[in-house]
Amino acid sequence: MGNLSGTFNALKVLFKPSLVKPRLTYSNFNELPIPLDNKIKAIVLDKDNCIAYPHDTDIWESYTVQWEKLKTVYPGKALLIVSNTAGSNDDKDLKSSKIIEEKTGVHVLRHHTKKPGCHQEILQYFHDNKITENPEEIAVVGDRLFTDVMMANLMNSCSVWLKYGVVKSNNPLMIFERFLSRFL
């Protein structure tokens, strides 16, 4: 199923290009400083090509030490995986979500709207779990400008872009995003 939220929200960039400008940029997950910032209380992580090979359910092998460090500094419900596959309406019987949670020890958000449109569900999750009510205390880490970074900026949260992720993608949209980043 397509991402209508992504398509609709991408049109906002025509009027406000800063929506896809990341606050912080790193090549990959291992470069992420932990703690990210003293004011950050919660972290949202994209899965595919950020902490795992696309469509895989295991943390990328060379990221396991960094992953455990992140889980120690941001324990329990302070970490949240938000994917446009796992936890979305495309995840039949939440099968992928359950496998990822079991393998990572981190909750996967169940959401009805794909990124970047699920930002209210993320804010509600951290509020309900008494982590934070302040979106400025949340960082969103992802490899896509038009979904992850835009969602963070729509939330008024810290946007963290992993420019290359697990593997440098040759997807035309991701090539365009890396090209566009030169002008942001």
C-alpha positions as a LaTeX table, in Angstrom:
\begin{tabular}{lrrr}
\hline
Residue & $x$ (\AA) & $y$ (\AA) & $z$ (\AA) \\
\hline
Met1 & 0.00 & 0.00 & 0.00 \\
Gly2 & 1.31 & 3.48 & $-0.85$ \\
Asn3 & 2.15 & 6.25 & 1.53 \\
Leu4 & $-0.52$ & 8.89 & 1.03 \\
Ser5 & 0.67 & 10.71 & 4.15 \\
Gly6 & 4.16 & 11.00 & 2.69 \\
Thr7 & 2.88 & 12.19 & $-0.68$ \\
Phe8 & 0.53 & 14.77 & 0.84 \\
Asn9 & 3.10 & 16.04 & 3.33 \\
Ala10 & 5.84 & 16.23 & 0.69 \\
Leu11 & 3.80 & 18.95 & $-1.02$ \\
Lys12 & 4.27 & 21.10 & 2.11 \\
Val13 & 7.96 & 21.30 & 1.24 \\
Leu14 & 7.11 & 23.52 & $-1.72$ \\
Phe15 & 5.90 & 26.16 & 0.72 \\
Lys16 & 8.27 & 25.43 & 3.61 \\
Pro17 & 11.53 & 23.75 & 2.48 \\
Ser18 & 12.91 & 23.84 & 6.04 \\
Leu19 & 10.59 & 20.91 & 6.87 \\
Val20 & 13.15 & 18.54 & 5.35 \\
Lys21 & 16.22 & 20.20 & 6.87 \\
Pro22 & 17.72 & 17.98 & 9.57 \\
Arg23 & 18.97 & 19.53 & 12.79 \\
Leu24 & 21.74 & 16.92 & 13.00 \\
Thr25 & 23.31 & 14.73 & 10.29 \\
Tyr26 & 25.47 & 11.62 & 10.66 \\
Ser27 & 26.55 & 9.04 & 8.10 \\
Asn28 & 25.18 & 6.09 & 10.07 \\
Phe29 & 23.88 & 4.87 & 13.42 \\
Asn30 & 27.34 & 4.23 & 14.89 \\
Glu31 & 28.15 & 7.96 & 14.59 \\
Leu32 & 25.16 & 8.96 & 16.73 \\
Pro33 & 26.39 & 10.49 & 20.01 \\
Ile34 & 24.86 & 8.87 & 23.09 \\
Pro35 & 23.37 & 10.61 & 24.91 \\
Leu36 & 22.24 & 12.62 & 21.94 \\
Asp37 & 21.73 & 15.79 & 23.94 \\
Asn38 & 21.07 & 16.40 & 27.63 \\
Lys39 & 17.56 & 17.69 & 26.97 \\
Ile40 & 16.50 & 14.66 & 24.87 \\
Lys41 & 14.39 & 12.25 & 26.95 \\
Ala42 & 12.98 & 10.05 & 24.17 \\
Ile43 & 14.17 & 8.71 & 20.84 \\
Val44 & 12.13 & 7.55 & 17.86 \\
Leu45 & 14.01 & 5.25 & 15.50 \\
Asp46 & 13.22 & 4.27 & 11.97 \\
Lys47 & 14.07 & 0.60 & 11.41 \\
Asp48 & 14.81 & $-0.04$ & 7.73 \\
Asn49 & 18.30 & 1.11 & 6.77 \\
Cys50 & 18.83 & 2.90 & 10.09 \\
Ile51 & 19.32 & 0.17 & 12.67 \\
Ala52 & 18.58 & $-2.86$ & 10.47 \\
Tyr53 & 19.15 & $-3.91$ & 6.90 \\
Pro54 & 16.00 & $-3.04$ & 4.89 \\
His55 & 13.21 & $-5.55$ & 5.59 \\
Asp56 & 15.32 & $-7.44$ & 8.15 \\
Thr57 & 14.28 & $-7.79$ & 11.79 \\
Asp58 & 17.74 & $-7.97$ & 13.39 \\
Ile59 & 19.88 & $-5.04$ & 14.47 \\
Trp60 & 22.70 & $-4.62$ & 11.94 \\
Glu61 & 25.62 & $-6.64$ & 13.31 \\
Ser62 & 28.11 & $-3.76$ & 13.41 \\
Tyr63 & 25.56 & $-1.64$ & 15.32 \\
Thr64 & 24.94 & $-4.02$ & 18.24 \\
Val65 & 27.33 & $-2.33$ & 20.71 \\
Gln66 & 25.89 & 1.11 & 19.88 \\
Trp67 & 22.36 & $-0.34$ & 20.12 \\
Glu68 & 22.95 & $-1.68$ & 23.64 \\
Lys69 & 24.46 & 1.63 & 24.71 \\
Leu70 & 21.39 & 3.49 & 23.37 \\
Lys71 & 19.04 & 1.15 & 25.25 \\
Thr72 & 20.99 & 1.76 & 28.47 \\
Val73 & 20.90 & 5.56 & 28.19 \\
Tyr74 & 17.26 & 5.65 & 26.96 \\
Pro75 & 15.70 & 2.69 & 28.78 \\
Gly76 & 12.24 & 1.13 & 28.48 \\
Lys77 & 9.57 & 3.25 & 26.85 \\
Ala78 & 12.04 & 6.11 & 26.12 \\
Leu79 & 12.94 & 4.31 & 22.87 \\
Leu80 & 10.34 & 3.70 & 20.18 \\
Ile81 & 10.65 & 2.12 & 16.74 \\
Val82 & 8.39 & 3.71 & 14.13 \\
Ser83 & 8.34 & 2.07 & 10.73 \\
Asn84 & 6.20 & 2.52 & 7.64 \\
Thr85 & 5.98 & $-1.28$ & 7.48 \\
Ala86 & 6.07 & $-2.82$ & 10.97 \\
Gly87 & 3.27 & $-1.47$ & 13.15 \\
Ser88 & 1.40 & 0.09 & 10.22 \\
Asn89 & $-1.83$ & $-1.12$ & 8.65 \\
Asp90 & 0.37 & $-3.12$ & 6.23 \\
Asp91 & 1.61 & $-5.29$ & 9.14 \\
Lys92 & $-0.94$ & $-8.13$ & 9.09 \\
Asp93 & $-1.73$ & $-9.37$ & 12.62 \\
Leu94 & 1.21 & $-7.18$ & 13.76 \\
Lys95 & 3.47 & $-10.12$ & 12.96 \\
Ser96 & 6.51 & $-7.98$ & 12.04 \\
Ser97 & 6.05 & $-5.71$ & 15.06 \\
Lys98 & 6.03 & $-8.63$ & 17.47 \\
Ile99 & 9.16 & $-10.18$ & 15.93 \\
Ile100 & 11.05 & $-6.86$ & 16.01 \\
Glu101 & 10.02 & $-6.22$ & 19.63 \\
Glu102 & 11.18 & $-9.68$ & 20.62 \\
Lys103 & 14.54 & $-9.30$ & 18.87 \\
Thr104 & 15.27 & $-5.69$ & 19.89 \\
Gly105 & 13.56 & $-5.32$ & 23.26 \\
Val106 & 12.02 & $-2.06$ & 22.03 \\
His107 & 8.34 & $-1.29$ & 21.42 \\
Val108 & 7.14 & $-0.78$ & 17.83 \\
Leu109 & 4.47 & 1.91 & 17.48 \\
Arg110 & 1.10 & 0.69 & 16.20 \\
His111 & $-0.11$ & 3.47 & 13.92 \\
His112 & $-2.80$ & 4.04 & 11.33 \\
Thr113 & $-1.09$ & 6.80 & 9.36 \\
Lys114 & 2.33 & 6.33 & 7.82 \\
Lys115 & 5.21 & 8.72 & 8.42 \\
Pro116 & 5.31 & 11.64 & 8.50 \\
Gly117 & 1.63 & 11.76 & 9.41 \\
Cys118 & 1.78 & 9.63 & 12.57 \\
His119 & 3.46 & 12.30 & 14.68 \\
Gln120 & 0.43 & 12.78 & 16.95 \\
Glu121 & 0.44 & 9.05 & 17.73 \\
Ile122 & 4.10 & 9.30 & 18.71 \\
Leu123 & 3.49 & 12.28 & 20.98 \\
Gln124 & 0.56 & 10.43 & 22.57 \\
Tyr125 & 2.73 & 7.34 & 23.15 \\
Phe126 & 5.39 & 9.29 & 25.08 \\
His127 & 2.71 & 11.20 & 27.01 \\
Asp128 & 0.81 & 8.02 & 27.95 \\
Asn129 & 4.05 & 6.35 & 29.10 \\
Lys130 & 5.01 & 9.41 & 31.18 \\
Ile131 & 8.28 & 9.96 & 29.30 \\
Thr132 & 7.62 & 13.52 & 28.12 \\
Glu133 & 4.86 & 15.84 & 26.99 \\
Asn134 & 7.34 & 18.21 & 25.37 \\
Pro135 & 8.08 & 17.43 & 21.70 \\
Glu136 & 11.38 & 19.31 & 22.00 \\
Glu137 & 12.59 & 16.51 & 24.31 \\
Ile138 & 12.12 & 13.91 & 21.54 \\
Ala139 & 14.63 & 13.09 & 18.79 \\
Val140 & 13.60 & 11.31 & 15.59 \\
Val141 & 16.41 & 9.33 & 13.95 \\
Gly142 & 15.93 & 8.18 & 10.37 \\
Asp143 & 17.39 & 7.89 & 6.90 \\
Arg144 & 14.69 & 9.73 & 4.94 \\
Leu145 & 14.29 & 13.50 & 4.65 \\
Phe146 & 10.69 & 13.35 & 3.38 \\
Thr147 & 9.43 & 11.03 & 6.11 \\
Asp148 & 11.65 & 10.87 & 9.22 \\
Val149 & 13.15 & 14.37 & 9.18 \\
Met150 & 9.91 & 15.99 & 8.06 \\
Met151 & 7.98 & 14.20 & 10.81 \\
Ala152 & 10.44 & 15.41 & 13.45 \\
Asn153 & 10.17 & 18.97 & 12.18 \\
Leu154 & 6.36 & 18.81 & 12.06 \\
Met155 & 6.48 & 17.64 & 15.69 \\
Asn156 & 8.92 & 20.43 & 16.67 \\
Ser157 & 11.33 & 17.68 & 17.72 \\
Cys158 & 15.04 & 17.15 & 17.07 \\
Ser159 & 15.48 & 15.74 & 13.56 \\
Val160 & 18.48 & 13.44 & 13.09 \\
Trp161 & 19.29 & 12.29 & 9.57 \\
Leu162 & 21.42 & 9.21 & 8.94 \\
Lys163 & 22.64 & 10.12 & 5.48 \\
Tyr164 & 23.71 & 6.64 & 4.37 \\
Gly165 & 22.24 & 4.28 & 6.93 \\
Val166 & 23.17 & 0.61 & 6.94 \\
Val167 & 23.79 & 0.63 & 3.20 \\
Lys168 & 24.06 & 3.51 & 0.76 \\
Ser169 & 20.83 & 3.22 & $-1.22$ \\
Asn170 & 20.61 & 3.71 & $-4.95$ \\
Asn171 & 16.86 & 4.30 & $-4.74$ \\
Pro172 & 16.15 & 7.35 & $-6.95$ \\
Leu173 & 14.23 & 9.13 & $-4.18$ \\
Met174 & 17.08 & 8.65 & $-1.72$ \\
Ile175 & 19.62 & 9.84 & $-4.30$ \\
Phe176 & 17.43 & 12.93 & $-4.78$ \\
Glu177 & 17.28 & 13.48 & $-1.00$ \\
Arg178 & 21.09 & 13.35 & $-0.72$ \\
Phe179 & 21.32 & 15.80 & $-3.65$ \\
Leu180 & 18.71 & 18.09 & $-2.08$ \\
Ser181 & 20.55 & 18.05 & 1.25 \\
Arg182 & 23.37 & 20.05 & $-0.33$ \\
Phe183 & 21.02 & 23.04 & $-0.60$ \\
Leu184 & 19.43 & 22.88 & 2.83 \\
\hline
\end{tabular}
